[in-house]
């Protein structure tokens, strides 16, 4: 039971965001500059995962298809786990962090909640009077 992604402009945006996320998390060296505010990295993780999951949900919403919430949650959990593991294993300027993984999943949950609100609103607007 695989998740078949429809092809539309959001598919390209989601793929580009995923590639940029992988680059930022694993290949871009972490700088020596202090963060702009405390826990900046947690906010960045939240935003990264919110945007990724929202873009994937938007692929389905744009095609008026049901958003596969459970599969998106599993994808995000695996992505969070493997990105934190890869940072701890393969980078010298980054580390894997449970806090970052929690921020990833909070961003995911916020995106899924928002997608559900949008999907429900679209369904309400389609009902005959």
GROMACS .gro file of C-alpha atoms in nm:
model
  129
    1UNK     CA    1   0.000   0.000   0.000
    2UNK     CA    2   0.221   0.279  -0.130
    3UNK     CA    3   0.160   0.651  -0.133
    4UNK     CA    4   0.129   0.762  -0.496
    5UNK     CA    5   0.211   1.130  -0.531
    6UNK     CA    6   0.012   1.319  -0.790
    7UNK     CA    7   0.229   1.536  -1.015
    8UNK     CA    8   0.165   1.910  -0.991
    9UNK     CA    9   0.359   2.224  -0.905
   10UNK     CA   10   0.356   2.130  -0.536
   11UNK     CA   11   0.529   1.798  -0.616
   12UNK     CA   12   0.823   1.993  -0.760
   13UNK     CA   13   0.823   2.236  -0.466
   14UNK     CA   14   0.815   1.951  -0.212
   15UNK     CA   15   1.102   1.772  -0.389
   16UNK     CA   16   1.308   2.092  -0.403
   17UNK     CA   17   1.241   2.162  -0.034
   18UNK     CA   18   1.343   1.804   0.054
   19UNK     CA   19   1.669   1.837  -0.141
   20UNK     CA   20   1.743   2.175   0.020
   21UNK     CA   21   1.668   2.028   0.365
   22UNK     CA   22   1.906   1.737   0.311
   23UNK     CA   23   2.173   1.982   0.195
   24UNK     CA   24   2.120   2.214   0.493
   25UNK     CA   25   2.107   1.933   0.750
   26UNK     CA   26   2.392   1.717   0.622
   27UNK     CA   27   2.618   1.888   0.371
   28UNK     CA   28   2.631   2.254   0.474
   29UNK     CA   29   2.884   2.308   0.750
   30UNK     CA   30   2.750   2.469   1.064
   31UNK     CA   31   2.906   2.814   1.105
   32UNK     CA   32   3.076   2.961   1.410
   33UNK     CA   33   2.843   3.262   1.432
   34UNK     CA   34   2.615   3.264   1.737
   35UNK     CA   35   2.247   3.196   1.665
   36UNK     CA   36   2.019   3.502   1.633
   37UNK     CA   37   1.824   3.392   1.944
   38UNK     CA   38   1.820   3.100   2.192
   39UNK     CA   39   1.687   2.772   2.046
   40UNK     CA   40   1.708   2.909   1.692
   41UNK     CA   41   1.795   2.557   1.571
   42UNK     CA   42   1.470   2.420   1.717
   43UNK     CA   43   1.269   2.686   1.534
   44UNK     CA   44   1.456   2.603   1.212
   45UNK     CA   45   1.376   2.232   1.256
   46UNK     CA   46   1.008   2.309   1.324
   47UNK     CA   47   0.985   2.530   1.013
   48UNK     CA   48   1.174   2.281   0.794
   49UNK     CA   49   0.939   1.996   0.880
   50UNK     CA   50   0.625   2.212   0.879
   51UNK     CA   51   0.706   2.332   0.527
   52UNK     CA   52   0.796   1.982   0.401
   53UNK     CA   53   0.481   1.816   0.528
   54UNK     CA   54   0.258   2.108   0.428
   55UNK     CA   55   0.398   2.101   0.071
   56UNK     CA   56   0.335   1.726   0.045
   57UNK     CA   57  -0.018   1.768   0.185
   58UNK     CA   58  -0.076   2.050  -0.065
   59UNK     CA   59   0.007   1.808  -0.349
   60UNK     CA   60  -0.303   1.610  -0.251
   61UNK     CA   61  -0.521   1.909  -0.163
   62UNK     CA   62  -0.454   2.069  -0.503
   63UNK     CA   63  -0.580   1.750  -0.671
   64UNK     CA   64  -0.881   1.731  -0.436
   65UNK     CA   65  -0.755   1.400  -0.301
   66UNK     CA   66  -0.754   1.285   0.061
   67UNK     CA   67  -0.431   1.372   0.243
   68UNK     CA   68  -0.261   1.050   0.366
   69UNK     CA   69  -0.204   1.177   0.721
   70UNK     CA   70  -0.076   0.853   0.873
   71UNK     CA   71   0.173   0.796   0.590
   72UNK     CA   72   0.296   1.155   0.614
   73UNK     CA   73   0.343   1.113   0.989
   74UNK     CA   74   0.545   0.793   0.933
   75UNK     CA   75   0.752   0.963   0.659
   76UNK     CA   76   0.827   1.257   0.890
   77UNK     CA   77   0.921   1.028   1.179
   78UNK     CA   78   1.162   0.834   0.957
   79UNK     CA   79   1.304   1.155   0.806
   80UNK     CA   80   1.354   1.305   1.153
   81UNK     CA   81   1.521   0.991   1.287
   82UNK     CA   82   1.752   0.940   0.990
   83UNK     CA   83   1.843   1.308   0.956
   84UNK     CA   84   1.940   1.326   1.325
   85UNK     CA   85   2.129   0.997   1.301
   86UNK     CA   86   2.310   1.114   0.985
   87UNK     CA   87   2.405   1.445   1.148
   88UNK     CA   88   2.550   1.259   1.447
   89UNK     CA   89   2.727   1.002   1.229
   90UNK     CA   90   2.849   1.185   0.919
   91UNK     CA   91   2.905   1.550   1.013
   92UNK     CA   92   3.171   1.710   1.228
   93UNK     CA   93   3.000   2.045   1.293
   94UNK     CA   94   2.652   1.912   1.373
   95UNK     CA   95   2.510   1.666   1.621
   96UNK     CA   96   2.202   1.450   1.645
   97UNK     CA   97   1.959   1.578   1.904
   98UNK     CA   98   1.640   1.447   2.060
   99UNK     CA   99   1.527   1.811   2.097
  100UNK     CA  100   1.570   1.867   1.723
  101UNK     CA  101   1.373   1.550   1.652
  102UNK     CA  102   1.094   1.671   1.881
  103UNK     CA  103   1.092   2.008   1.700
  104UNK     CA  104   1.075   1.818   1.368
  105UNK     CA  105   0.770   1.624   1.485
  106UNK     CA  106   0.599   1.933   1.633
  107UNK     CA  107   0.639   2.103   1.292
  108UNK     CA  108   0.495   1.790   1.131
  109UNK     CA  109   0.195   1.782   1.365
  110UNK     CA  110   0.126   2.152   1.307
  111UNK     CA  111   0.135   2.100   0.929
  112UNK     CA  112  -0.095   1.796   0.950
  113UNK     CA  113  -0.337   1.986   1.175
  114UNK     CA  114  -0.340   2.278   0.930
  115UNK     CA  115  -0.388   2.042   0.632
  116UNK     CA  116  -0.682   1.875   0.809
  117UNK     CA  117  -0.843   2.216   0.871
  118UNK     CA  118  -0.800   2.308   0.503
  119UNK     CA  119  -0.927   1.968   0.385
  120UNK     CA  120  -1.235   1.991   0.610
  121UNK     CA  121  -1.309   2.346   0.492
  122UNK     CA  122  -1.288   2.233   0.128
  123UNK     CA  123  -1.524   1.942   0.201
  124UNK     CA  124  -1.771   2.176   0.375
  125UNK     CA  125  -1.771   2.404   0.069
  126UNK     CA  126  -1.845   2.112  -0.164
  127UNK     CA  127  -2.157   1.991   0.018
  128UNK     CA  128  -2.485   2.067  -0.158
  129UNK     CA  129  -2.721   2.307   0.015
   0.00000   0.00000   0.00000
